[in-house]
Short mmCIF file of C-alpha atoms in Angstrom, two decimals:
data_model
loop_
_atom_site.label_atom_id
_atom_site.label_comp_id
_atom_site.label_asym_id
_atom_site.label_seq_id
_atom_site.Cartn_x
_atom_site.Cartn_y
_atom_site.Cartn_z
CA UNK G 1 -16.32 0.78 26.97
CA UNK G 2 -12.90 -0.16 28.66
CA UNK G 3 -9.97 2.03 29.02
CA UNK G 4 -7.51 -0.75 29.11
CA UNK G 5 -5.64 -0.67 25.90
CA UNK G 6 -5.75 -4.41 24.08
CA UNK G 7 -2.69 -6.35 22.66
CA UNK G 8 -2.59 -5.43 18.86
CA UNK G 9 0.14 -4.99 16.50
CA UNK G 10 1.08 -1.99 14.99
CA UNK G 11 2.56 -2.23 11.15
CA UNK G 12 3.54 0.99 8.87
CA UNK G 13 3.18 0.35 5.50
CA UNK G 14 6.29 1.86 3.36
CA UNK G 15 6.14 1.73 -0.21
CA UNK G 16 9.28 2.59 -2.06
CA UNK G 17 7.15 4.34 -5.53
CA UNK G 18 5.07 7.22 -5.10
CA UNK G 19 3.96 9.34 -7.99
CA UNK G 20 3.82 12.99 -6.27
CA UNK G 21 7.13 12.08 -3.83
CA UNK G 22 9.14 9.38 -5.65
CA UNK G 23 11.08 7.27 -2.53
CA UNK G 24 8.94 9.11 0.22
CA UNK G 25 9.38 6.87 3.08
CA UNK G 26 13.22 7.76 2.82
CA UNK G 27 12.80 11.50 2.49
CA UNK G 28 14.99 12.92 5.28
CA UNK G 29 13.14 14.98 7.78
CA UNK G 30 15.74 16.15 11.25
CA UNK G 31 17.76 14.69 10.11
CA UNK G 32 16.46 10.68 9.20
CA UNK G 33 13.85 8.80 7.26
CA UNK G 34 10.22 9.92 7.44
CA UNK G 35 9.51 6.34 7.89
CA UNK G 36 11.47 6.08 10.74
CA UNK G 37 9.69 8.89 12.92
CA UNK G 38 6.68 7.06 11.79
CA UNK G 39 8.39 4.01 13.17
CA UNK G 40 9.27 5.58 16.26
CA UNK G 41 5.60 7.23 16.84
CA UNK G 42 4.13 3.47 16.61
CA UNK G 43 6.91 2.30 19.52
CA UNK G 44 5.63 5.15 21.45
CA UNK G 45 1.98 3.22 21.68
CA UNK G 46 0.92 0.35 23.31
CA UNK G 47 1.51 -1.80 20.42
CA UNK G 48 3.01 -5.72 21.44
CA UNK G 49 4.61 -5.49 18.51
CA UNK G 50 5.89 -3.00 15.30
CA UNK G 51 6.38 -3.91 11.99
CA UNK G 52 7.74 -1.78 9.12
CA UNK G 53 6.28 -3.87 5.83
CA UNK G 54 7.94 -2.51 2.60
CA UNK G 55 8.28 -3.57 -0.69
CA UNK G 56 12.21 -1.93 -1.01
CA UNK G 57 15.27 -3.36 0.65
CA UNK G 58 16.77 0.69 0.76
CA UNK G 59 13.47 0.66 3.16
CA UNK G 60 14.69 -2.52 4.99
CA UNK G 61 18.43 -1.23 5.44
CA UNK G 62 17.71 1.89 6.07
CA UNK G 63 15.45 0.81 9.61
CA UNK G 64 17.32 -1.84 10.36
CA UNK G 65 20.09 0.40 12.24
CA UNK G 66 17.40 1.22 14.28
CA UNK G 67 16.35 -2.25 15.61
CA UNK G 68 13.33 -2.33 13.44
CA UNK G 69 11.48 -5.51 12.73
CA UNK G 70 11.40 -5.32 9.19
CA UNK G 71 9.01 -7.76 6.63
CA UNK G 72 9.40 -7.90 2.97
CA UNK G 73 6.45 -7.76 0.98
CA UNK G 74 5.61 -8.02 -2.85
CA UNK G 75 5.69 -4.89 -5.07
CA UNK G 76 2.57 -5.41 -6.74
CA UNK G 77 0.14 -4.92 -3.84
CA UNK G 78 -2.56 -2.34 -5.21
CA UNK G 79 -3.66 -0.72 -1.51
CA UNK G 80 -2.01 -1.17 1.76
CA UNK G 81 -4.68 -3.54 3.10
CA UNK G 82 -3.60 -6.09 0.69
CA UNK G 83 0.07 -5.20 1.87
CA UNK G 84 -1.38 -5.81 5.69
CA UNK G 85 -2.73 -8.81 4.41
CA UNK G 86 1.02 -10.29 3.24
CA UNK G 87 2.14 -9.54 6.67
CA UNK G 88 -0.31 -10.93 8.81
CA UNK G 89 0.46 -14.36 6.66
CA UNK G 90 4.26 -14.31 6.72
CA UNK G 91 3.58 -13.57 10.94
CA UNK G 92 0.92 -16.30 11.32
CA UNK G 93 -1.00 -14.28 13.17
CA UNK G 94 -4.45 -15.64 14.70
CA UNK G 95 -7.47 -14.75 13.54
CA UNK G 96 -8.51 -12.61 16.41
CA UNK G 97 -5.39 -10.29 16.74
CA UNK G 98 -5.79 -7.17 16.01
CA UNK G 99 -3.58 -5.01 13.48
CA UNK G 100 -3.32 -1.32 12.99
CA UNK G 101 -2.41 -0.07 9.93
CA UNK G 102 -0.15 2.96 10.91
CA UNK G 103 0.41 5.48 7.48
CA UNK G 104 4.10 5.18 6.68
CA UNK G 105 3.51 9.14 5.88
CA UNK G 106 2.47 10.05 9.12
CA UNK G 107 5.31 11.40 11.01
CA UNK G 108 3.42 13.81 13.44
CA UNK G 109 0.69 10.92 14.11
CA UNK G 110 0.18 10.94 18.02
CA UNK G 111 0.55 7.11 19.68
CA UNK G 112 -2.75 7.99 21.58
CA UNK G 113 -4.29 7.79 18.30
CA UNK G 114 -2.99 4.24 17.44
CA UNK G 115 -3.65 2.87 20.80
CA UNK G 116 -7.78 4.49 20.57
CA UNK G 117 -8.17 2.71 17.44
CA UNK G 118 -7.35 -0.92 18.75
CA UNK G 119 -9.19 -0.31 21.55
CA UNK G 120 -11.99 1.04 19.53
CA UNK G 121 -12.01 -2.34 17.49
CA UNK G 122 -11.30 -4.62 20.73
CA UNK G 123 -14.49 -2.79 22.12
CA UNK G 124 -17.07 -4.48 19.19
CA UNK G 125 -16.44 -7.63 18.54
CA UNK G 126 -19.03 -8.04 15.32
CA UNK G 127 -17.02 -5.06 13.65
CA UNK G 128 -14.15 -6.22 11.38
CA UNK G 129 -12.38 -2.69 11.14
CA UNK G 130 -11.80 0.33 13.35
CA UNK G 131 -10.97 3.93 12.17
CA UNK G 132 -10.98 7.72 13.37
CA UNK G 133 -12.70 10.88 12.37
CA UNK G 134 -13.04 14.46 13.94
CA UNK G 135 -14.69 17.47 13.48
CA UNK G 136 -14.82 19.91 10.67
CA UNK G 137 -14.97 23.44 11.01
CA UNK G 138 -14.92 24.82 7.61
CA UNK G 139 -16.71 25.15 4.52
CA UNK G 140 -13.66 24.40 2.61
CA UNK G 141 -13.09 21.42 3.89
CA UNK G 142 -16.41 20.23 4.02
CA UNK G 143 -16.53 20.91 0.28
CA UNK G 144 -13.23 19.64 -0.48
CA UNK G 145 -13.30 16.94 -2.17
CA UNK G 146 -9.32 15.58 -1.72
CA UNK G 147 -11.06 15.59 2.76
CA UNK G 148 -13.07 12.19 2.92
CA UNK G 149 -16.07 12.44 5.01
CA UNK G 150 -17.98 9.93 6.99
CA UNK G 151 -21.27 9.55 8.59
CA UNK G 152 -21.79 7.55 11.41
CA UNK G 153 -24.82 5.31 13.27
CA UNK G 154 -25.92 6.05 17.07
CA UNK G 155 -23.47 2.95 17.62
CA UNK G 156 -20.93 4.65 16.14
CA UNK G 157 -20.59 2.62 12.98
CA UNK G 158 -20.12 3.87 9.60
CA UNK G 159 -23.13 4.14 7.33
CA UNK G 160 -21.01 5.72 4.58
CA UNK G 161 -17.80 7.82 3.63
CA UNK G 162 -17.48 10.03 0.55
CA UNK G 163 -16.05 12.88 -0.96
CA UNK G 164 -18.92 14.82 -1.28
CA UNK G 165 -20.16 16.92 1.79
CA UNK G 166 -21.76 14.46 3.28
CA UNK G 167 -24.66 14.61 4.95
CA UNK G 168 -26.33 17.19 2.75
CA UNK G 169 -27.82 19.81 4.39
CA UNK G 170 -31.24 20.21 2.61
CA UNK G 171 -32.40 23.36 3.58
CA UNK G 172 -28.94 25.68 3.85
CA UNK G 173 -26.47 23.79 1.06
CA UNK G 174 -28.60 25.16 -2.26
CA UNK G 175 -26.01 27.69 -2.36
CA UNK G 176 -22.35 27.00 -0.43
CA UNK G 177 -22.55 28.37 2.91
CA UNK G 178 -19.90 30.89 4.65
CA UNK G 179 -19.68 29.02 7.60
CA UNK G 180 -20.67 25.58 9.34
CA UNK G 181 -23.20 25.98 12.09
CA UNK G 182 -23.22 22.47 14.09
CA UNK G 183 -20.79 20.05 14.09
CA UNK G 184 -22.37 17.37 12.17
CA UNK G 185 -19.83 16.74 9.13
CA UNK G 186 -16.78 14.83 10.35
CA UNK G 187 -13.31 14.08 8.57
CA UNK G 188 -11.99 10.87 8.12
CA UNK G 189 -8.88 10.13 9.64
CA UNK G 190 -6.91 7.39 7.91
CA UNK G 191 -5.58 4.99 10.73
CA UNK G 192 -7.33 2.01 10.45
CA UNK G 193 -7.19 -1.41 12.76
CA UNK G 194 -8.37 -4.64 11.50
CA UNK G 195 -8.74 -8.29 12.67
CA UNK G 196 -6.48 -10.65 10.76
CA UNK G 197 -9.27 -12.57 10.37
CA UNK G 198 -10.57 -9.92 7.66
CA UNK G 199 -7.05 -9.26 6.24
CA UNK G 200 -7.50 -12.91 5.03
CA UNK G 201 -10.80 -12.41 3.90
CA UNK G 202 -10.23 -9.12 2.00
CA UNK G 203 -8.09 -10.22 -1.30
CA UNK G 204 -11.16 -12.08 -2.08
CA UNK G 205 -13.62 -9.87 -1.94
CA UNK G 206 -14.08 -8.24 -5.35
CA UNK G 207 -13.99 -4.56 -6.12
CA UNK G 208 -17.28 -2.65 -5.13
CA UNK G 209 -19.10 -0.12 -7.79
CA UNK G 210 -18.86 2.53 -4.85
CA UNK G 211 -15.07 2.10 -4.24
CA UNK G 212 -14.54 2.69 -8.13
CA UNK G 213 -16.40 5.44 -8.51
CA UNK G 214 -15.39 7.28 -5.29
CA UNK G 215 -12.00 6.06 -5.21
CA UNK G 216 -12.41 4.60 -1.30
CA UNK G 217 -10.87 1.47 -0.53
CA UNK G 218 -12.66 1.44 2.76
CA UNK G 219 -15.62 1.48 1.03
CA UNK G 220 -15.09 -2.45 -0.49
CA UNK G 221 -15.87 -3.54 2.80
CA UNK G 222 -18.21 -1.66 3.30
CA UNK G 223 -20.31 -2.49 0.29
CA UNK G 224 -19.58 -6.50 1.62
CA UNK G 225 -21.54 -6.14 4.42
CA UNK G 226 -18.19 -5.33 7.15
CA UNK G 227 -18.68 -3.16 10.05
CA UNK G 228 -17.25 -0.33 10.55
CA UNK G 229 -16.88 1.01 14.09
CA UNK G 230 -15.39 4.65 13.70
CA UNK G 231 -14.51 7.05 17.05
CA UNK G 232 -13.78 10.48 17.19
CA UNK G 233 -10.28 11.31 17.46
CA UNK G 234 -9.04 11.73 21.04
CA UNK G 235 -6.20 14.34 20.41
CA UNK G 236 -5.36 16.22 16.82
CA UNK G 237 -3.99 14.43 13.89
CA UNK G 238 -1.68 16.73 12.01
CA UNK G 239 -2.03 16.25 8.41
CA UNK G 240 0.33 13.76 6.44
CA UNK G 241 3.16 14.22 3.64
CA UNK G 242 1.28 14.32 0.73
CA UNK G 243 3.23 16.87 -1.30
CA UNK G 244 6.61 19.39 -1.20
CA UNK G 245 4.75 21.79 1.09
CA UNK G 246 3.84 19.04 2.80
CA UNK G 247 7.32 18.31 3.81
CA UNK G 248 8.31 21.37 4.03
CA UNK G 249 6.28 21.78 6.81
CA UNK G 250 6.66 18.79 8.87
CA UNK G 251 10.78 19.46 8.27
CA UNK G 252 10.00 22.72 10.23
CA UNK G 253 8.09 21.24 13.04
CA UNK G 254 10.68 18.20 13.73
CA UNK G 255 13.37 20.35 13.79
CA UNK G 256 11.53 22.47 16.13
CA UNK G 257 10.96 19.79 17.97
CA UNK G 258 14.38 18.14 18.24
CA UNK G 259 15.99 21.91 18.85
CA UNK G 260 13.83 22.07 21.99
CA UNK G 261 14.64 18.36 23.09
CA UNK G 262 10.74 16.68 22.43
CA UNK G 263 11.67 13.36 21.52
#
């Protein structure tokens, strides 16, 4: 596998409507935009190029202060691929390049992260899409069924990814255990890179039964035949703004963070 980082483009999808956290991207955390220390996280990485694709020109003015190559995109996307998929048209990009799709809700994401999964992509050149996954720990989680879970081939590709604890552990799951005793369930993490030349290709492919029923977009190409390549994480993911106490919590570590000058 090579350690040299590839040349990929890093866009953060920022969607005006949300149903929990109406206008999320603009919710001020230290004092700015969550989108814009999502913004700032993707400059941090290797990334040739960052692009903030939103749907909302408050979005748009509110990153262009900040030197922010900005791309309007329709409202009526139905999942950020097809969002990804606008942009890599209006940019003309090659079929080759590679894009990483960098959650407009991830403030805390680390720029090691977005850098491993281009390189994880760039390193297998028959998979379409890259993502992340790491360890669980807990039964909870395992058995939570809001945590995605994905299982993995010896060559590191995904086989499948579910909520349900997944894989089932015959002999010790007939009743819920206390505690996990080898590390074999893994969390997805929800950073994805993908050739352009699959962005094209996705809009056509029609919804799969298994994305419907487990609500997994990932799973559409899967369930076309796409590859998969998933790595484990190389440093921790902190967990998203999904809700109030979501955001309440990520306020508190920024400020932290700004009060003891970490950039």
């Amino acid at each position: 596998m090579s350690d040299v980082t590839p040349q990929f483009i890093a866009v953060v999808p920022a969607r005006f409507g949300s149903s929990r956290l109406p206008g999320k991207p603009l919710l001020e955390i230290a004092g700015e935009p969550m989108v814009a220390h999502v913004w700032r996280r993707a400059c941090q990485s290797q990334a040739n190029r960052v692009v903030v694709a939103t749907d909302d020109t408050r979005i748009r003015d509110a990153m262009l202060p900040y030197g922010a190559d900005v791309v309007m995109t329709r409202d009526d996307h139905p999942s950020g691929t097809d969002r990804l998929a606008e942009v890599s048209d209006h940019l003309g990009l090659s079929d080759d390049t590679l894009v990483v799709n960098v959650q407009g809700d991830e403030p805390l994401i680390p720029p090691a992260l977005i850098d491993q999964v281009a390189l994880r992509l760039a390193d297998d050149p028959e998979a379409a899409i890259a993502t992340l996954a790491e360890p669980i720990a807990d039964v909870d989680t395992l058995f939570n069924p809001n945590v995605v879970k994905v299982v993995r081939s010896l060559q590191g590709r995904a086989l499948y990814f579910s909520r349900a604890p997944i894989p089932w552990d015959r002999e010790h799951f007939k009743a819920q255990p206390s505690l996990l005793e080898t590390d074999a369930w893994l969390r997805h993490i929800g950073i994805y890179a993908y050739r352009a030349s699959f962005l094209a290709a996705y809009r056509d492919l029609a919804p799969s039964s298994l994305e419907q029923l487990e609500q997994l977009e990932q799973l559409r190409a899967l369930q076309h035949g796409y590859a998969i390549q998933v790595a484990l994480a190389s440093a921790i993911n902190p967990a998203g703004v999904d809700t109030e106490e979501d955001l309440a919590r990520v306020r508190l570590l920024l400020s932290a963070e700004r009060e003891g000058g970490i950039s």
